[in-house]
mmCIF file of C-alpha atoms in Angstrom:
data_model
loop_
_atom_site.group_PDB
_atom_site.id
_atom_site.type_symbol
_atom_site.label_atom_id
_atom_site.label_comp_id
_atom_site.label_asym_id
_atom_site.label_seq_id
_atom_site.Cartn_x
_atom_site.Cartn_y
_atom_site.Cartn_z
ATOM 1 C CA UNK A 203 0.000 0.000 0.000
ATOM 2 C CA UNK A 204 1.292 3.401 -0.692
ATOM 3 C CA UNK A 205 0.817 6.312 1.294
ATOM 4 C CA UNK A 206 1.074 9.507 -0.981
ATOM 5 C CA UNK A 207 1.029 12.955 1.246
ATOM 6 C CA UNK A 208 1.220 16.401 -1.035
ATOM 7 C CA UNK A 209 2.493 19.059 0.206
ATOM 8 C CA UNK A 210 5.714 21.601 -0.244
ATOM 9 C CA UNK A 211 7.081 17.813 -1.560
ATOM 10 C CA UNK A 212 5.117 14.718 -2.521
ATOM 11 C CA UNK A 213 6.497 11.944 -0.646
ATOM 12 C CA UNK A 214 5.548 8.605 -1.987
ATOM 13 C CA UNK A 215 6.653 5.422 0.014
ATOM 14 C CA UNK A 216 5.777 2.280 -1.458
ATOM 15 C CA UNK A 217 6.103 -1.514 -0.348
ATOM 16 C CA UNK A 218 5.172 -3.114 -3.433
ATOM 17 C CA UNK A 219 5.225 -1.267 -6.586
ATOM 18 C CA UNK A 220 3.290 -3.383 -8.395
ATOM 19 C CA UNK A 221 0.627 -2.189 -6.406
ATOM 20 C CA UNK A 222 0.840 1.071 -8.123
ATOM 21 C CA UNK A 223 0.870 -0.314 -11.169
ATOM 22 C CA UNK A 224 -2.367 -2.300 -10.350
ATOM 23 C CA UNK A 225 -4.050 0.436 -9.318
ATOM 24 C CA UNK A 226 -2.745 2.375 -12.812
ATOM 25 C CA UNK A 227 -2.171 -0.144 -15.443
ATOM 26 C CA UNK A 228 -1.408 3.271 -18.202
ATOM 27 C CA UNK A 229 1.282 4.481 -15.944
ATOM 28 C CA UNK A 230 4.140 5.135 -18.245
ATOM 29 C CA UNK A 231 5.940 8.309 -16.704
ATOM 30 C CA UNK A 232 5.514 10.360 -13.955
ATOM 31 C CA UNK A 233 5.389 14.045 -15.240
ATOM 32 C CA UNK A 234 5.469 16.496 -12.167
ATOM 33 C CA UNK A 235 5.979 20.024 -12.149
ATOM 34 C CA UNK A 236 7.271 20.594 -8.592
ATOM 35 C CA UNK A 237 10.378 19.020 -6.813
ATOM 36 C CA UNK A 238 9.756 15.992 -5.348
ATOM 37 C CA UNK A 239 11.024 13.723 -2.772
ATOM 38 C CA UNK A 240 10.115 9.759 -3.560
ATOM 39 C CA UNK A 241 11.060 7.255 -1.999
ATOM 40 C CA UNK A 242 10.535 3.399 -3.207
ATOM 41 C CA UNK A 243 11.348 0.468 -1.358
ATOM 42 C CA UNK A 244 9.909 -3.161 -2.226
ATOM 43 C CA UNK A 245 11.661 -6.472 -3.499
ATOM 44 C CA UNK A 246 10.222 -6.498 -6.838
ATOM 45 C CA UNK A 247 11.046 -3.940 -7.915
ATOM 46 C CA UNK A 248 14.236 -5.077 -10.693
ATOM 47 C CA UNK A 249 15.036 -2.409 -12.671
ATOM 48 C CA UNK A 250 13.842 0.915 -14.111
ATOM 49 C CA UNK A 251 12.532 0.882 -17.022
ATOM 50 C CA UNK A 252 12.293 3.996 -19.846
ATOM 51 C CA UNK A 253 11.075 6.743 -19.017
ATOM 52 C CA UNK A 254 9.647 5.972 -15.708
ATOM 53 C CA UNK A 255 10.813 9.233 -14.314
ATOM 54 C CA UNK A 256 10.284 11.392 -17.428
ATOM 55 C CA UNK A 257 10.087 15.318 -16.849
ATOM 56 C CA UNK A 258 10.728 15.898 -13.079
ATOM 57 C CA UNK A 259 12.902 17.646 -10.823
ATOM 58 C CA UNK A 260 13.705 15.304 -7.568
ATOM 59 C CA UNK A 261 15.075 16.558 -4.681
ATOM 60 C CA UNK A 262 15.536 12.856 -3.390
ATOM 61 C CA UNK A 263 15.313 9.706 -5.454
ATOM 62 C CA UNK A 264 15.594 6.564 -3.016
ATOM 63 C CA UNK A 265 15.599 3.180 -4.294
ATOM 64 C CA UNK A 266 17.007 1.457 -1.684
ATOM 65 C CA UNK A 267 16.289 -2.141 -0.806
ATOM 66 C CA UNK A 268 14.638 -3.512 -3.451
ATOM 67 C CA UNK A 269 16.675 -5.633 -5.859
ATOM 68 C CA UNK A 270 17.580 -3.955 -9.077
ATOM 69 C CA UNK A 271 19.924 -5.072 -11.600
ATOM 70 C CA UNK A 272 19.503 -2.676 -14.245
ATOM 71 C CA UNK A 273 18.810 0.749 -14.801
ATOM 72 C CA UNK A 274 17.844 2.069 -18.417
ATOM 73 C CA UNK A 275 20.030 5.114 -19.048
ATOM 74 C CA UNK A 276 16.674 6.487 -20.702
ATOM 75 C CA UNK A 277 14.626 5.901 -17.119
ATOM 76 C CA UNK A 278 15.603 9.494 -15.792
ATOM 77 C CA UNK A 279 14.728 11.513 -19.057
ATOM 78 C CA UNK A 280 14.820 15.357 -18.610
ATOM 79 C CA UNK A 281 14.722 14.386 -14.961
ATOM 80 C CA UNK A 282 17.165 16.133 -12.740
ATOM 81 C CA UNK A 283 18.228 14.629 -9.016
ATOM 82 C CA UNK A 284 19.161 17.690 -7.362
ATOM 83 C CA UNK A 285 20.373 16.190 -3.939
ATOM 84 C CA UNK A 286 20.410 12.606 -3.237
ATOM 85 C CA UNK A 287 20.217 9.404 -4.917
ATOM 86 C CA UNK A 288 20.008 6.070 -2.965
ATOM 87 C CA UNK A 289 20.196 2.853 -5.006
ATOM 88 C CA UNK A 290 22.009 1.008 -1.898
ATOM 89 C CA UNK A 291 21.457 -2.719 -1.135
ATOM 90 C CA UNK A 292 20.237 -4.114 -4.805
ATOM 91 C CA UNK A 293 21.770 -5.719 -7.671
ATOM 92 C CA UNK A 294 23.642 -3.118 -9.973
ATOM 93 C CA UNK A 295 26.778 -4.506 -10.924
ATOM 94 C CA UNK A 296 27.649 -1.522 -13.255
ATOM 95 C CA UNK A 297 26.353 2.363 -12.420
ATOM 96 C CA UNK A 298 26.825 5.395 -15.279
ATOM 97 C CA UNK A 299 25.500 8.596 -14.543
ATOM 98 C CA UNK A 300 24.309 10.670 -16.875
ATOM 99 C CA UNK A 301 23.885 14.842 -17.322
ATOM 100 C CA UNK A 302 20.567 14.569 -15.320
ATOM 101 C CA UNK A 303 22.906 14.337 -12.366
ATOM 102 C CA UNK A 304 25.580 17.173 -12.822
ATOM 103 C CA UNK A 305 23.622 18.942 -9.966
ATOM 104 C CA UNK A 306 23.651 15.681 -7.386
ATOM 105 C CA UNK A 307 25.660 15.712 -3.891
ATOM 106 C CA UNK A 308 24.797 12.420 -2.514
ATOM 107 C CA UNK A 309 24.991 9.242 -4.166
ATOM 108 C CA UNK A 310 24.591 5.715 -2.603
ATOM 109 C CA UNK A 311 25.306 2.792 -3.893
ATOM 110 C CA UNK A 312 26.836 0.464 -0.859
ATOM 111 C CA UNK A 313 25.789 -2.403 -0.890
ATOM 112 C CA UNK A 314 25.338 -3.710 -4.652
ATOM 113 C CA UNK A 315 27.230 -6.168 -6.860
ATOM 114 C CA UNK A 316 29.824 -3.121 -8.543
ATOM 115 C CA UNK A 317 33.364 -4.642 -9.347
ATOM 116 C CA UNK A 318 35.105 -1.879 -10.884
ATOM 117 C CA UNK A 319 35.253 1.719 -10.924
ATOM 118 C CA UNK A 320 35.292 3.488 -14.118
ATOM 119 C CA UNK A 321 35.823 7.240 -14.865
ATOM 120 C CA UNK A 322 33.582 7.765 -18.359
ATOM 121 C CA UNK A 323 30.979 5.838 -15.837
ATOM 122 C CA UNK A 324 31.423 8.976 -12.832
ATOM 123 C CA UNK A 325 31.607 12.090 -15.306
ATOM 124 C CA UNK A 326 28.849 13.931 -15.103
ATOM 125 C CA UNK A 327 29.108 13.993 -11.272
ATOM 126 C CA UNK A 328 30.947 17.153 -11.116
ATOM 127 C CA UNK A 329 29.287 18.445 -8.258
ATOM 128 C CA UNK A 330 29.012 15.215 -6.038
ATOM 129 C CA UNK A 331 30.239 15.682 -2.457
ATOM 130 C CA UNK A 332 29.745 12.351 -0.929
ATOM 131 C CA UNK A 333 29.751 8.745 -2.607
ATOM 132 C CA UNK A 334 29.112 5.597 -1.085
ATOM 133 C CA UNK A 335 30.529 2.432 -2.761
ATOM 134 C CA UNK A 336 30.671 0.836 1.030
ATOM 135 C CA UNK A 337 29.958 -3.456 0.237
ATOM 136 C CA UNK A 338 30.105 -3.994 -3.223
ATOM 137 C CA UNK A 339 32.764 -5.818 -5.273
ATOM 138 C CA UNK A 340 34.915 -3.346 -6.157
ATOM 139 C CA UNK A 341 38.559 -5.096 -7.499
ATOM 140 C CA UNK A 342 39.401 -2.639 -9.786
ATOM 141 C CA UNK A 343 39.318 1.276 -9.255
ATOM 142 C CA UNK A 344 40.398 2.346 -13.135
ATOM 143 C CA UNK A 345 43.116 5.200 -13.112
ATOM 144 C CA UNK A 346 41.909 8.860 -13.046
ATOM 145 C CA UNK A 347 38.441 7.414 -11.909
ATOM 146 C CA UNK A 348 37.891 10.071 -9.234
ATOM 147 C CA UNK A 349 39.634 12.958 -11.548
ATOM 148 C CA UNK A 350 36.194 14.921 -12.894
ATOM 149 C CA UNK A 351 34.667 14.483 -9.318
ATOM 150 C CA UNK A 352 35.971 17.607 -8.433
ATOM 151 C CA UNK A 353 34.007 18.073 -5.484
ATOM 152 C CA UNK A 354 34.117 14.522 -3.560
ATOM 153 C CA UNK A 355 34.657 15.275 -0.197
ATOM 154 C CA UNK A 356 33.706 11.645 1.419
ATOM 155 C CA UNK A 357 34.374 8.506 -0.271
ATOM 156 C CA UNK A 358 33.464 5.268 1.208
ATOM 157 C CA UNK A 359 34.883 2.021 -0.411
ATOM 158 C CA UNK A 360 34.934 -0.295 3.138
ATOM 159 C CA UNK A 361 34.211 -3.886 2.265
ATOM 160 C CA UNK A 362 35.572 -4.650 -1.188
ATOM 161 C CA UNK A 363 38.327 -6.694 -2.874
ATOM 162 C CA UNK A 364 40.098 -3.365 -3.522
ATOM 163 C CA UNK A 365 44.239 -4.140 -3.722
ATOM 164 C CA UNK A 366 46.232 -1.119 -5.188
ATOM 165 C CA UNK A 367 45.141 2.547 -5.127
ATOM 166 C CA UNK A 368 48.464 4.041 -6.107
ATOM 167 C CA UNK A 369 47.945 7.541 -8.039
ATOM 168 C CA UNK A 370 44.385 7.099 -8.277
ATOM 169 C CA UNK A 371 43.042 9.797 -5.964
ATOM 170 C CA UNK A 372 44.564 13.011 -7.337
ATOM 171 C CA UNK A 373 41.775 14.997 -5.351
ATOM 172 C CA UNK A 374 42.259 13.407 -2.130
ATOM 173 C CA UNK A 375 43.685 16.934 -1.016
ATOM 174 C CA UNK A 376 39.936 17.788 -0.929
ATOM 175 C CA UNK A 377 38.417 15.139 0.983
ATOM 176 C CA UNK A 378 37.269 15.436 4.390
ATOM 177 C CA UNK A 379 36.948 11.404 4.499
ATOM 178 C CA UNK A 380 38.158 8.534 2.778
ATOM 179 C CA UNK A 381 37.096 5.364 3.956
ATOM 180 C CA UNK A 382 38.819 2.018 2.965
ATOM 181 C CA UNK A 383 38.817 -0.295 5.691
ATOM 182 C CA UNK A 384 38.737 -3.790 5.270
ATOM 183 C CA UNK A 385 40.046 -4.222 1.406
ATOM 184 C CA UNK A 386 43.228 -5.920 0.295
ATOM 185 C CA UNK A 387 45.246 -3.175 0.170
ATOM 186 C CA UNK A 388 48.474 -3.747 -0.656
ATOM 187 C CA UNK A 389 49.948 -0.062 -0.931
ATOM 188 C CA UNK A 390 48.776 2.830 -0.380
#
């Protein structure tokens, strides 16, 4: 059942989604005008699909905790996270971000199935300050990965298979914290 509550933001929390969809069988998009806050947690949900956010400004898009594998690059169309995006504890084994989220300064993505860490995957992040890559299976962090995240401050990669990080952070100068317990480091 989903409890929907309008006011300055819409909230929508959700424990099945296919309930939604039950309840609108059209439902193709969701064009909004206003910023929004949504938040959709369920395990059925798998992936998102084109165009399911089409048009809309989100202040917070949270995803967490359902069990998504894939997300169609065409699923945030014209749709712009401004703040935070939470896709922790599902499926994704790869994550690109697109120019929808040049504006985002929170994304979360711990607990997933990620194994490496690419650069053309981050560049459109230029204004991310914290990133979350806590529990996943990160082995390889590709060089200059980090370089167009130009304002990272917090970087959590605790819990991976992570071995070498040599000159691969050449904006650590700005980060307030870098988390990397519990990896395979061998230098750093």
């Amino acid at each position: 059942e989903c409890d929907c509550e309008k006011s300055l933001f819409t909230i929508i929390s959700c424990l099945k989604i296919d309930k939604i969809y039950q309840k609108f069988p059209d439902l193709n998009d969701l064009n909004m005008e206003e910023s929004y806050i949504i938040l959709i947690r369920n395990k059925n949900f798998t992936s998102l699909r084109e165009n399911l956010f089409f048009n809309v400004s989100i202040t917070k898009l949270d995803l967490s905790a359902n069990e998504i594998e894939s997300i169609d690059q065409n699923s945030l169309n014209e749709t712009y996270i401004l703040d935070e995006y939470a896709l922790g504890f599902n499926k994704l084994k790869t994550f690109s971000s697109s120019y929808n989220l040049e504006f985002l300064y929170s994304l979360d993505l711990r607990h997933n199935e990620l194994e490496e860490i690419d650069s053309e995957k981050l560049e459109y992040l230029i204004n991310l300050n914290k990133l979350n890559l806590d529990d996943n299976k990160i082995i390889i962090i590709r060089p200059k990965s980090f370089d167009k995240l130009i304002s990272l401050k917090e970087l959590y990669l605790k819990n991976n298979k992570i071995v070498i990080v040599c000159e691969l952070f050449p904006v650590i100068e700005n980060f307030k914290r870098l988390i990397l317990s519990n990896n395979k480091l061998n230098n750093f």
